Every structure is written in C-alpha cells, then in structure tokens.
Short mmCIF file of C-alpha atoms (C1' of nucleotides) in Angstrom, two decimals:
data_model
loop_
_atom_site.label_atom_id
_atom_site.label_comp_id
_atom_site.label_asym_id
_atom_site.label_seq_id
_atom_site.Cartn_x
_atom_site.Cartn_y
_atom_site.Cartn_z
CA MET Z 1 -6.15 -30.36 26.91
CA VAL Z 2 -4.12 -30.88 23.81
CA ASP Z 3 -4.92 -31.23 20.21
CA ALA Z 4 -8.34 -32.35 20.77
CA ASP Z 5 -8.99 -29.09 22.48
CA ARG Z 6 -7.39 -26.94 19.94
CA GLY Z 7 -10.02 -28.37 17.53
CA GLU Z 8 -12.99 -27.68 19.64
CA ARG Z 9 -12.21 -24.69 21.72
CA SER Z 10 -10.03 -22.14 19.84
CA PRO Z 11 -7.42 -22.73 17.06
CA ALA Z 12 -3.68 -23.12 17.99
CA VAL Z 13 -1.78 -19.84 18.65
CA PRO Z 14 0.15 -19.55 15.37
CA ASP Z 15 -3.09 -20.04 13.51
CA ARG Z 16 -4.91 -17.39 15.61
CA LEU Z 17 -2.19 -14.92 14.93
CA VAL Z 18 -2.13 -15.44 11.21
CA ALA Z 19 -5.95 -15.11 11.20
CA GLU Z 20 -5.93 -11.99 13.34
CA ALA Z 21 -3.11 -10.49 11.28
CA THR Z 22 -4.97 -11.17 8.08
CA ARG Z 23 -8.02 -9.55 9.19
CA MET Z 24 -6.23 -6.36 10.69
CA PHE Z 25 -3.69 -6.02 7.86
CA ALA Z 26 -6.47 -5.98 5.34
CA GLU Z 27 -8.66 -3.58 7.39
CA ARG Z 28 -6.06 -1.04 8.58
CA GLY Z 29 -3.02 -1.84 6.59
CA PHE Z 30 0.15 -3.58 7.60
CA GLU Z 31 2.04 -0.50 8.87
CA ARG Z 32 -0.89 0.78 10.80
CA THR Z 33 -1.37 -2.42 12.69
CA SER Z 34 1.13 -2.60 15.71
CA VAL Z 35 2.44 -5.91 16.98
CA GLN Z 36 0.85 -4.97 20.39
CA ASP Z 37 -2.59 -4.57 18.75
CA LEU Z 38 -2.22 -7.69 16.80
CA VAL Z 39 -1.25 -9.96 19.87
CA THR Z 40 -3.84 -8.37 22.00
CA ALA Z 41 -6.46 -9.23 19.52
CA ALA Z 42 -5.23 -12.80 19.30
CA GLY Z 43 -5.29 -13.01 23.05
CA VAL Z 44 -1.60 -13.58 23.64
CA THR Z 45 1.58 -11.57 24.28
CA LYS Z 46 4.41 -10.40 22.12
CA GLY Z 47 6.57 -13.16 23.54
CA ALA Z 48 4.28 -15.88 22.19
CA MET Z 49 4.27 -14.34 18.80
CA TYR Z 50 8.05 -13.92 18.58
CA HIS Z 51 8.30 -17.62 19.55
CA TYR Z 52 6.56 -18.57 16.36
CA PHE Z 53 7.59 -15.88 14.01
CA ASP Z 54 10.82 -14.20 13.61
CA SER Z 55 9.48 -10.85 12.80
CA LYS Z 56 6.37 -9.00 11.82
CA ASP Z 57 7.51 -9.37 8.33
CA ASP Z 58 7.47 -13.13 8.74
CA LEU Z 59 3.83 -12.93 9.61
CA LEU Z 60 3.20 -10.88 6.47
CA TYR Z 61 5.17 -13.28 4.20
CA ALA Z 62 3.23 -16.18 5.58
CA ILE Z 63 -0.08 -14.51 4.47
CA PHE Z 64 1.41 -13.97 1.03
CA GLN Z 65 2.41 -17.39 0.60
CA ARG Z 66 -0.84 -18.90 1.74
CA LEU Z 67 -2.86 -17.35 -0.98
CA LEU Z 68 -0.38 -17.53 -3.68
CA ALA Z 69 0.36 -21.20 -3.12
CA MET Z 70 -3.31 -22.04 -3.10
CA GLN Z 71 -4.04 -20.37 -6.30
CA ARG Z 72 -0.97 -21.64 -8.02
CA GLU Z 73 -2.13 -25.19 -7.19
CA ARG Z 74 -5.52 -24.54 -8.53
CA LEU Z 75 -4.12 -23.08 -11.77
CA ASP Z 76 -2.14 -26.28 -12.28
CA GLY Z 77 -5.27 -28.34 -12.18
CA TYR Z 78 -6.80 -26.42 -15.08
CA ALA Z 79 -3.66 -26.43 -17.02
CA LYS Z 80 -3.29 -30.12 -16.82
CA ALA Z 81 -6.95 -30.86 -17.28
CA PRO Z 82 -8.27 -32.35 -20.57
CA GLY Z 83 -10.48 -30.44 -22.94
CA PRO Z 84 -10.37 -27.36 -25.17
CA VAL Z 85 -7.84 -24.83 -24.11
CA ALA Z 86 -10.45 -22.09 -24.46
CA ASP Z 87 -12.65 -23.86 -21.89
CA ARG Z 88 -9.90 -24.50 -19.45
CA LEU Z 89 -8.64 -20.93 -19.60
CA ARG Z 90 -12.13 -19.59 -19.00
CA ALA Z 91 -12.44 -21.82 -16.11
CA ALA Z 92 -9.12 -20.96 -14.68
CA ALA Z 93 -9.95 -17.28 -14.99
CA ALA Z 94 -13.26 -17.45 -13.24
CA ASP Z 95 -11.66 -19.60 -10.50
CA LEU Z 96 -9.10 -16.94 -9.82
CA VAL Z 97 -11.64 -14.30 -9.39
CA ARG Z 98 -13.70 -16.51 -7.23
CA THR Z 99 -10.97 -17.58 -4.93
CA SER Z 100 -9.68 -13.87 -4.74
CA ILE Z 101 -13.05 -12.97 -3.62
CA GLU Z 102 -13.40 -15.68 -1.12
CA ASN Z 103 -10.11 -14.76 0.37
CA MET Z 104 -10.56 -11.10 0.01
CA ASP Z 105 -8.59 -10.01 3.12
CA GLU Z 106 -5.48 -11.97 1.73
CA ALA Z 107 -6.00 -10.58 -1.65
CA VAL Z 108 -6.08 -7.07 -0.43
CA ILE Z 109 -2.98 -7.41 1.47
CA VAL Z 110 -1.11 -9.01 -1.46
CA PHE Z 111 -1.94 -6.18 -3.69
CA ARG Z 112 -1.45 -3.43 -1.23
CA SER Z 113 1.43 -4.38 1.15
CA LEU Z 114 3.81 -6.13 -1.19
CA HIS Z 115 6.22 -3.22 -0.97
CA MET Z 116 6.24 -3.63 2.80
CA LEU Z 117 8.18 -7.00 2.59
CA SER Z 118 11.93 -7.08 2.92
CA PRO Z 119 13.57 -6.73 -0.52
CA GLU Z 120 14.44 -10.44 -0.85
CA ARG Z 121 11.01 -11.60 -0.02
CA GLN Z 122 9.47 -9.04 -2.36
CA ARG Z 123 11.58 -10.68 -5.01
CA ALA Z 124 10.43 -14.05 -3.93
CA ILE Z 125 6.74 -13.12 -4.05
CA ARG Z 126 7.16 -11.44 -7.33
CA ALA Z 127 8.79 -14.44 -8.77
CA GLU Z 128 5.96 -16.68 -7.64
CA ARG Z 129 3.44 -14.27 -9.22
CA ARG Z 130 5.40 -14.04 -12.42
CA ASP Z 131 5.44 -17.82 -12.51
CA TYR Z 132 1.65 -17.89 -12.17
CA GLN Z 133 1.11 -15.52 -14.98
CA GLU Z 134 3.55 -17.31 -17.20
CA ARG Z 135 1.67 -20.59 -16.76
CA PHE Z 136 -1.50 -18.72 -17.35
CA LEU Z 137 0.03 -17.18 -20.50
CA ALA Z 138 1.27 -20.61 -21.67
CA MET Z 139 -2.48 -21.55 -21.94
CA VAL Z 140 -3.16 -18.39 -23.98
CA GLU Z 141 -0.24 -19.18 -26.23
CA GLU Z 142 -1.53 -22.65 -26.66
CA GLY Z 143 -4.80 -21.21 -27.85
CA ARG Z 144 -3.01 -18.99 -30.17
CA ARG Z 145 -1.04 -21.74 -31.83
CA GLU Z 146 -4.24 -23.60 -32.34
CA GLY Z 147 -5.88 -20.52 -33.94
CA VAL Z 148 -8.46 -20.20 -31.21
CA PHE Z 149 -7.30 -16.81 -29.99
CA ARG Z 150 -6.82 -14.14 -32.57
CA SER Z 151 -7.37 -10.71 -31.16
CA GLU Z 152 -6.22 -7.37 -32.61
CA VAL Z 153 -4.76 -6.51 -29.30
CA PRO Z 154 -1.58 -8.43 -28.37
CA LEU Z 155 -2.65 -11.26 -26.18
CA ASN Z 156 -0.33 -10.66 -23.25
CA ILE Z 157 -1.80 -7.31 -22.98
CA VAL Z 158 -5.29 -8.69 -22.78
CA ALA Z 159 -4.15 -11.17 -20.12
CA THR Z 160 -2.30 -8.47 -18.15
CA GLN Z 161 -5.35 -6.29 -18.23
CA PHE Z 162 -7.20 -9.13 -16.72
CA PHE Z 163 -4.84 -9.75 -14.03
CA GLY Z 164 -4.71 -6.04 -13.24
CA ALA Z 165 -8.41 -6.01 -12.88
CA VAL Z 166 -8.37 -8.99 -10.57
CA HIS Z 167 -5.73 -7.50 -8.35
CA HIS Z 168 -7.76 -4.38 -8.03
CA LEU Z 169 -10.81 -6.29 -7.03
CA GLY Z 170 -10.12 -5.52 -3.36
CA MET Z 171 -10.50 -1.86 -3.87
CA TRP Z 172 -14.14 -1.84 -4.80
CA TYR Z 173 -15.79 -5.19 -4.36
CA ARG Z 174 -18.16 -5.56 -1.40
CA ARG Z 175 -19.93 -8.46 -0.36
CA GLY Z 176 -23.78 -8.41 -0.66
CA GLY Z 177 -23.65 -6.30 -3.61
CA GLY Z 178 -26.08 -8.62 -5.60
CA LEU Z 179 -23.10 -10.37 -7.23
CA ASP Z 180 -21.11 -13.19 -5.56
CA GLY Z 181 -17.84 -14.35 -6.37
CA ALA Z 182 -18.72 -17.08 -8.79
CA GLY Z 183 -21.05 -14.63 -10.73
CA LEU Z 184 -18.40 -12.01 -10.93
CA GLY Z 185 -15.85 -14.68 -11.94
CA ASP Z 186 -18.09 -15.66 -14.86
CA HIS Z 187 -18.34 -12.10 -16.14
CA PHE Z 188 -14.79 -11.46 -15.73
CA ALA Z 189 -13.92 -14.66 -17.61
CA GLU Z 190 -16.28 -13.78 -20.35
CA LEU Z 191 -14.77 -10.38 -20.71
CA LEU Z 192 -11.27 -12.04 -20.93
CA MET Z 193 -12.50 -14.32 -23.66
CA SER Z 194 -14.11 -11.70 -25.60
CA GLY Z 195 -10.88 -9.91 -25.60
CA LEU Z 196 -8.88 -12.92 -26.64
CA LEU Z 197 -11.21 -13.88 -29.42
CA ALA Z 198 -12.15 -10.52 -30.72
CA ARG Z 199 -11.18 -9.29 -34.07
CA ASP Z 200 -12.79 -6.33 -35.85
CA MET Y 1 16.69 37.28 -6.34
CA VAL Y 2 13.17 36.19 -6.03
CA ASP Y 3 10.62 34.82 -8.38
CA ALA Y 4 13.02 35.28 -11.36
CA ASP Y 5 15.53 33.03 -9.55
CA ARG Y 6 12.98 30.44 -8.77
CA GLY Y 7 12.44 30.13 -12.45
CA GLU Y 8 15.88 29.75 -13.50
CA ARG Y 9 17.84 28.16 -10.80
CA SER Y 10 15.76 25.81 -8.81
CA PRO Y 11 11.95 25.50 -8.19
CA ALA Y 12 10.56 27.02 -4.99
CA VAL Y 13 10.76 25.00 -1.84
CA PRO Y 14 7.10 23.75 -1.81
CA ASP Y 15 7.50 22.51 -5.26
CA ARG Y 16 10.71 20.88 -4.55
CA LEU Y 17 9.26 19.20 -1.56
CA VAL Y 18 6.30 17.84 -3.54
CA ALA Y 19 8.59 16.76 -6.36
CA GLU Y 20 10.90 14.87 -4.06
CA ALA Y 21 8.04 13.37 -2.09
CA THR Y 22 6.47 12.11 -5.30
CA ARG Y 23 9.71 10.41 -6.44
CA MET Y 24 10.45 8.93 -3.04
CA PHE Y 25 7.00 7.84 -1.94
CA ALA Y 26 6.62 6.08 -5.45
CA GLU Y 27 9.96 4.38 -4.97
CA ARG Y 28 10.03 3.35 -1.38
CA GLY Y 29 6.54 3.89 -0.31
CA PHE Y 30 5.09 6.55 1.93
CA GLU Y 31 5.78 4.95 5.16
CA ARG Y 32 9.38 3.93 4.38
CA THR Y 33 10.23 7.49 3.53
CA SER Y 34 11.05 9.60 6.54
CA VAL Y 35 10.45 13.26 6.83
CA GLN Y 36 14.15 13.60 7.44
CA ASP Y 37 15.36 11.84 4.26
CA LEU Y 38 12.67 13.76 2.34
CA VAL Y 39 13.86 17.20 3.32
CA THR Y 40 17.39 16.28 2.99
CA ALA Y 41 16.80 15.28 -0.52
CA ALA Y 42 14.94 18.47 -1.30
CA GLY Y 43 17.86 20.38 0.36
CA VAL Y 44 16.00 22.07 3.24
CA THR Y 45 15.32 21.21 6.87
CA LYS Y 46 12.24 19.95 8.60
CA GLY Y 47 11.29 23.51 9.70
CA ALA Y 48 10.92 24.62 6.22
CA MET Y 49 8.68 21.70 5.33
CA TYR Y 50 6.40 22.28 8.33
CA HIS Y 51 6.21 25.91 7.49
CA TYR Y 52 4.31 24.87 4.16
CA PHE Y 53 2.78 21.66 5.13
CA ASP Y 54 0.94 20.86 8.33
CA SER Y 55 1.91 17.27 8.34
CA LYS Y 56 3.47 14.43 6.30
CA ASP Y 57 -0.13 13.58 5.50
CA ASP Y 58 -0.57 16.97 3.94
CA LEU Y 59 2.11 16.25 1.54
CA LEU Y 60 0.67 13.01 0.47
CA TYR Y 61 -2.73 14.51 0.05
CA ALA Y 62 -1.32 17.23 -2.23
CA ILE Y 63 0.08 14.53 -4.46
CA PHE Y 64 -3.15 12.78 -4.61
CA GLN Y 65 -5.08 15.91 -5.57
CA ARG Y 66 -2.75 17.02 -8.28
CA LEU Y 67 -3.13 13.91 -10.39
CA LEU Y 68 -6.87 13.40 -9.68
CA ALA Y 69 -7.71 17.00 -10.52
CA MET Y 70 -5.84 16.77 -13.75
CA GLN Y 71 -7.42 13.71 -14.81
CA ARG Y 72 -10.93 14.87 -13.96
CA GLU Y 73 -10.46 17.99 -15.95
CA ARG Y 74 -9.37 16.12 -18.98
CA LEU Y 75 -12.27 13.68 -18.63
CA ASP Y 76 -14.67 16.65 -18.82
CA GLY Y 77 -13.14 17.80 -21.97
CA TYR Y 78 -14.01 14.45 -23.61
CA ALA Y 79 -17.46 14.33 -22.06
CA LYS Y 80 -18.43 17.77 -23.42
CA ALA Y 81 -16.87 17.36 -26.81
CA PRO Y 82 -19.01 16.79 -29.92
CA GLY Y 83 -19.04 13.58 -31.78
CA PRO Y 84 -20.27 10.04 -31.37
CA VAL Y 85 -20.09 8.88 -27.75
CA ALA Y 86 -18.24 5.73 -28.78
CA ASP Y 87 -15.42 7.83 -30.22
CA ARG Y 88 -15.35 10.18 -27.23
CA LEU Y 89 -15.29 7.29 -24.71
CA ARG Y 90 -12.47 5.49 -26.57
CA ALA Y 91 -10.43 8.76 -26.59
CA ALA Y 92 -11.12 9.33 -22.92
CA ALA Y 93 -9.97 5.86 -22.05
CA ALA Y 94 -6.82 6.00 -24.05
CA ASP Y 95 -6.09 9.36 -22.45
CA LEU Y 96 -6.48 8.03 -18.93
CA VAL Y 97 -4.01 5.42 -19.65
CA ARG Y 98 -1.59 7.73 -21.22
CA THR Y 99 -1.64 10.35 -18.48
CA SER Y 100 -1.39 7.61 -15.84
CA ILE Y 101 1.81 6.33 -17.42
CA GLU Y 102 3.20 9.86 -17.95
CA ASN Y 103 2.54 10.56 -14.28
CA MET Y 104 3.45 7.07 -13.16
CA ASP Y 105 4.86 8.03 -9.80
CA GLU Y 106 1.67 9.85 -8.74
CA ALA Y 107 -0.25 6.93 -10.13
CA VAL Y 108 1.72 4.41 -8.09
CA ILE Y 109 1.11 6.47 -5.06
CA VAL Y 110 -2.54 6.81 -5.52
CA PHE Y 111 -3.16 3.14 -5.84
CA ARG Y 112 -0.83 2.04 -3.27
CA SER Y 113 -0.99 4.64 -0.41
CA LEU Y 114 -4.47 5.75 -0.21
CA HIS Y 115 -5.03 3.85 3.02
CA MET Y 116 -2.26 5.91 4.57
CA LEU Y 117 -4.27 9.11 4.44
CA SER Y 118 -6.35 10.19 7.39
CA PRO Y 119 -9.85 8.80 7.25
CA GLU Y 120 -11.54 11.99 6.34
CA ARG Y 121 -9.13 12.52 3.41
CA GLN Y 122 -9.42 9.02 2.43
CA ARG Y 123 -13.11 9.71 1.88
CA ALA Y 124 -12.52 12.90 0.16
CA ILE Y 125 -10.23 11.07 -2.45
CA ARG Y 126 -12.47 8.19 -2.75
CA ALA Y 127 -15.33 10.58 -3.43
CA GLU Y 128 -13.23 12.32 -6.07
CA ARG Y 129 -12.59 9.07 -7.77
CA ARG Y 130 -16.11 7.87 -7.60
CA ASP Y 131 -17.06 11.19 -9.16
CA TYR Y 132 -14.68 10.43 -12.02
CA GLN Y 133 -15.82 6.99 -12.54
CA GLU Y 134 -19.47 8.16 -12.56
CA ARG Y 135 -18.73 10.69 -15.27
CA PHE Y 136 -17.11 7.98 -17.20
CA LEU Y 137 -20.04 5.60 -16.75
CA ALA Y 138 -22.50 8.31 -17.90
CA MET Y 139 -20.82 8.10 -21.19
CA VAL Y 140 -21.20 4.42 -21.18
CA GLU Y 141 -24.78 4.78 -20.32
CA GLU Y 142 -25.26 7.34 -23.07
CA GLY Y 143 -23.95 4.83 -25.51
CA ARG Y 144 -26.19 2.10 -24.17
CA ARG Y 145 -29.28 4.29 -24.56
CA GLU Y 146 -28.37 5.02 -28.13
CA GLY Y 147 -28.00 1.24 -28.66
CA VAL Y 148 -24.18 1.40 -29.34
CA PHE Y 149 -23.16 -0.68 -26.47
CA ARG Y 150 -24.86 -3.91 -25.99
CA SER Y 151 -22.54 -6.28 -24.30
CA GLU Y 152 -23.60 -9.63 -22.53
CA VAL Y 153 -21.48 -8.51 -19.52
CA PRO Y 154 -23.11 -5.80 -17.49
CA LEU Y 155 -21.56 -2.51 -18.71
CA ASN Y 156 -20.54 -1.16 -15.38
CA ILE Y 157 -18.47 -4.35 -14.83
CA VAL Y 158 -16.81 -3.83 -18.17
CA ALA Y 159 -15.91 -0.29 -17.14
CA THR Y 160 -14.85 -1.35 -13.69
CA GLN Y 161 -12.57 -3.93 -14.99
CA PHE Y 162 -10.94 -1.32 -17.26
CA PHE Y 163 -10.36 0.92 -14.13
CA GLY Y 164 -8.83 -1.82 -12.38
CA ALA Y 165 -6.47 -2.68 -14.98
CA VAL Y 166 -5.51 1.00 -15.28
CA HIS Y 167 -4.84 1.44 -11.56
CA HIS Y 168 -2.75 -1.64 -11.67
CA LEU Y 169 -0.49 -0.32 -14.39
CA GLY Y 170 1.97 0.91 -11.92
CA MET Y 171 2.62 -2.61 -10.74
CA TRP Y 172 4.09 -3.84 -13.98
CA TYR Y 173 4.49 -1.20 -16.69
CA ARG Y 174 8.11 -0.12 -17.08
CA ARG Y 175 9.38 2.36 -19.51
CA GLY Y 176 11.31 1.33 -22.52
CA GLY Y 177 9.41 -1.98 -22.85
CA GLY Y 178 8.79 -1.28 -26.62
CA LEU Y 179 5.39 0.22 -25.90
CA ASP Y 180 4.84 3.78 -24.83
CA GLY Y 181 1.87 5.28 -22.98
CA ALA Y 182 -0.06 6.32 -26.14
CA GLY Y 183 0.44 2.78 -27.63
CA LEU Y 184 -0.75 0.99 -24.55
CA GLY Y 185 -3.60 3.51 -24.18
CA ASP Y 186 -4.84 2.46 -27.60
CA HIS Y 187 -4.72 -1.12 -26.76
CA PHE Y 188 -6.48 -0.68 -23.62
CA ALA Y 189 -9.17 1.54 -25.13
CA GLU Y 190 -9.65 -1.00 -27.92
CA LEU Y 191 -10.01 -3.63 -25.28
CA LEU Y 192 -12.52 -1.63 -23.35
CA MET Y 193 -14.54 -0.97 -26.53
CA SER Y 194 -14.54 -4.69 -27.45
CA GLY Y 195 -15.97 -5.42 -24.04
CA LEU Y 196 -18.80 -2.77 -24.37
CA LEU Y 197 -19.73 -3.80 -27.85
CA ALA Y 198 -19.38 -7.62 -27.85
CA ARG Y 199 -22.30 -9.85 -27.92
CA ASP Y 200 -22.06 -13.56 -28.68
"C1'" DA D 1 6.58 -38.33 39.20
"C1'" DA D 2 10.49 -36.22 37.26
"C1'" DG D 3 12.68 -33.81 33.77
"C1'" DG D 4 13.59 -31.35 29.91
"C1'" DA D 5 11.67 -29.17 26.12
"C1'" DT D 6 8.30 -26.24 24.52
"C1'" DA D 7 5.07 -22.26 25.03
"C1'" DT D 8 3.99 -18.18 27.15
"C1'" DC D 9 4.59 -14.13 29.70
"C1'" DG D 10 5.85 -9.30 30.96
"C1'" DA D 11 8.94 -5.89 31.42
"C1'" DA D 12 12.56 -3.44 29.49
"C1'" DC D 13 15.29 -1.70 25.57
"C1'" DA D 14 16.91 0.74 21.64
"C1'" DC D 15 15.71 3.52 18.05
"C1'" DG D 16 13.62 6.23 14.71
"C1'" DG D 17 9.65 8.60 13.79
"C1'" DG D 18 6.76 12.93 13.22
"C1'" DT D 19 6.17 17.12 15.29
"C1'" DT D 20 7.02 21.55 17.94
"C1'" DC D 21 9.11 25.91 18.69
"C1'" DG D 22 12.06 29.49 19.54
"C1'" DA D 23 16.18 31.57 17.27
"C1'" DT D 24 18.03 33.28 13.06
"C1'" DT D 25 18.07 34.84 8.45
"C1'" DT D 26 16.10 36.57 4.25
"C1'" DC D 27 12.82 39.08 1.89
"C1'" DC D 28 9.84 43.23 0.51
"C1'" DG D 29 7.11 47.49 1.20
"C1'" DC D 30 7.50 52.15 2.91
"C1'" DG W 1 17.92 51.73 5.00
"C1'" DC W 2 14.26 50.29 8.35
"C1'" DG W 3 11.12 47.27 10.23
"C1'" DG W 4 7.99 43.79 10.40
"C1'" DA W 5 6.58 39.66 8.18
"C1'" DA W 6 7.62 35.40 5.90
"C1'" DA W 7 11.12 31.85 5.42
"C1'" DT W 8 14.22 28.77 7.22
"C1'" DC W 9 16.98 26.61 10.54
"C1'" DG W 10 18.36 23.28 14.16
"C1'" DA W 11 17.75 21.16 18.09
"C1'" DA W 12 14.98 19.00 21.44
"C1'" DC W 13 10.88 16.36 22.55
"C1'" DC W 14 7.73 12.78 23.04
"C1'" DC W 15 5.87 8.74 21.86
"C1'" DG W 16 5.08 4.35 19.70
"C1'" DT W 17 7.50 1.10 17.49
"C1'" DG W 18 9.46 -3.82 16.71
"C1'" DT W 19 12.48 -6.63 19.15
"C1'" DT W 20 14.92 -8.92 22.90
"C1'" DC W 21 15.33 -11.75 27.04
"C1'" DG W 22 15.28 -14.03 31.35
"C1'" DA W 23 11.54 -15.81 34.24
"C1'" DT W 24 7.64 -18.72 34.61
"C1'" DA W 25 4.07 -21.90 33.33
"C1'" DT W 26 2.72 -25.94 30.72
"C1'" DC W 27 3.25 -29.95 28.29
"C1'" DC W 28 5.02 -34.58 26.67
"C1'" DT W 29 8.08 -38.35 27.44
"C1'" DT W 30 10.00 -41.86 30.17
#
DNA sequence: AAGGATATCGAACACGGGTTCGATTTCCGC
DNA sequence: GCGGAAATCGAACCCGTGTTCGATATCCTT
C-alpha cells in the first residue's frame, strides 16, 4: 500500500496537514489553533508533523505560497495574452476575485495572519504580493499610455482600492448568497473598469 | 496631586494603558504583545492593569468600541444633515476614510484582530459594524429611490467594495506618501460615487 | 530476506503566557 | 489627622504552548 493507496484512501500526511491547517487557521485563526488540535484533526501526532515541517510557521508559510503562486501564474497568463489591454485587465480582475472566492480559506489566512509570520517571511510574502500588484499596474499603465484609461482619480488609487476590496472579501462573502464567485468577479471587474475609465 | 496632575503631567493609568495597547497591538499584533510588555511600556504593573480591566480581551474590546462609536456618531451627522443625498453620501464616505487614517492604529487593530475577541464580543462588534453599514446603505437606497444612483452593478456591491477598500487601508497606507487622509478620502469618495452613478 | 532510510509515535521539556491575590501604598471625606 | 476605600505592587501560580528526541514501526532497495 503505497502511492496507489494514497490516491484512493486518504491523501499523504503532508497534504492532510496542510489541508487541515488551512481549514482550521481560516476558521479559528492561526494563533487559536494549537499544533495538538491540528495534528489530531489530521489523524497523526506531533512527531509526524515536525518530520515534514520545521515549525508551525512553516505550515503557515506553505499556505501563503500556494495561493500566491497560483494567482501570480494566472495573472501572467492574462498579461501575456493577445487582445486589447482593457479586456485582458477586466478578465484578470474577475479571475482574481473568482480564485479568491474559490480558495476562500487561503484568502482569509493571507489577509488576516500575515503578521504572524516571521519577519523575514513577512517580507518575502509582501514582496511577492507587491510583485503581483506591479504586474497588474503595468497593465493599467499600458492602458493609460494607449489613452484607454483616463480617470480623474489617480489610476494606482483605483487599482489599490480594488485590491483592498478583494482582500477584504473573506470578511463578508458567504457561499450561497445568491452570487457565486464568477458573478461577483464580473461585478468587481466592472466596477474597476468604471473607475479606470470614468471622467466627469 | 490629583486630577489636576493627571492633566498636566501624564494621563491617568487606564488611559495610558489603552494608549500603549493601541500602539503596540497595531505594531506587533494583539497576540504578540504580552501583558508584561504592555504594562511595562505604560509604566505600571500587571496588578494595576487588572484593577481596571478584567482581561486582556477587555482592553482590546475597549479599543474597538472607541473607534466604532466615534465613526458611527459621525455618520449619523451626515445622515441627518440637510442637502442632496449624493452630497451627504460623498461627504460621509470621505470622512470615513479620513478618520480611519487619522486613527490608523485603531483601524489596523479592528480589521486585523477582530477574531481575537471572545465570541460574544465578536458578535457585538460585528453587529455594530453591520449597523454602520446599514445606515450607510440607507443613504444609498435613498439616492436610488430618487433616481440619483443607477449603476449597472448592484448598489450594495458598490458600497461593500468601498468598505472593503477602507478596511484594507491599514495594510498599505503610510504617512508622508504625498497624500494625506483628506486627499485620499476625496479620491475614495469620488470613486464610490462614480460606481454608484455609472451606467454604460 | 536483510538492511538502512524514512515515517511515525509518544512522552517529556522548557518556557512564556494570562491571571490571581494578599500586602502595601496612596488618596479623599469626615 | 484618621480611617476606610481605591489604587498599585509584586510575586506566585497554573496551564497550554511549540518544540525536541529517542524509540518504534513501516517502507523500499538490493
């Protein structure tokens, strides 16, 4: 019973740990989730966990990276795609909202528990996120140069407000509220575009 | 040397404690600030603190309430003022941004450490905030009835995105960045209005 | 089948945390 | 100035925490 079993019975231990940690950190918060509760929920003991992760911090860091790496990769897709920049930007924005909602647990953790990471790792994550926003802003800038975006409000403020709203999703969005991730993504993207285009 | 002294030398102990707690909770986070560090910074001992506050939680709760009560009161002012609803809403929005920036420490704590409160108090704070948003939304609804606001995007989503962005301010706004609270408030309000008014 | 490496266990450790409480000092009305 | 109440101290307490580590079980290679 080896890899074949892992696929059919239950996931490998590291994966189970990350999965449980994601669920519990999102629900109770990082600091209110003890390592003991965590490993119990995952059906192992502390020793097993410390075999795969150097610390509780490590586990948290892994969660951060998974979501951010995924979203950065997706953004790259839109940035490099052909077509008008306005369309690509709108699609990228809607996609960010959608993936944030579909990975709500991770999203909640990222925006709520960043300051629980060790300082170096905080810096690393912040850098990654800054990188994401800069790539995003590069598309906005591209649109501005082409004369597509010409808002009264500084464009980076428009984009920043959008990011703020996205990061805050975890605080209020609940499933089954009559609006799924894709629907909300469309609205959010629409709102972003109206901000970038508006001129009164 | 009593009240007169409190006014001229240093604030009363409970005030000092709240002030230090606000600063430290915002900087290091609630859970990374020990009661010992806190009382040392405030120049007293644990006993003094536990004389005024039942728990560390109590202290946190006091910080929450101060900011929320202040902002709710201000919102009421705009809601009850005379004049077109669009103007009042814009002013209220700009004011929320401004007061959030001027009380950045409290704002950071509110949005970052809500889940550290005891469940009952979490509920209480959430209820207060919901109340705030409902009053705000009532003005939006007023404008919709009058035909002033007619966005493609559902109005409550526009408003919610605005709140999200405001709550997220603490994550990126830094003083001395060439844009003060009032200036940013204007931009944010402008953006909110453009969302509420837009129709394409 | 043997052997070493990997995975998992389980108990103990070290430590800092929030909280309690009786002693001591400071304050204020009489 | 006295006396009781309020404020403050300081040390001890208890508990849960993340982490370590040697022992044991399981696996994969040869």
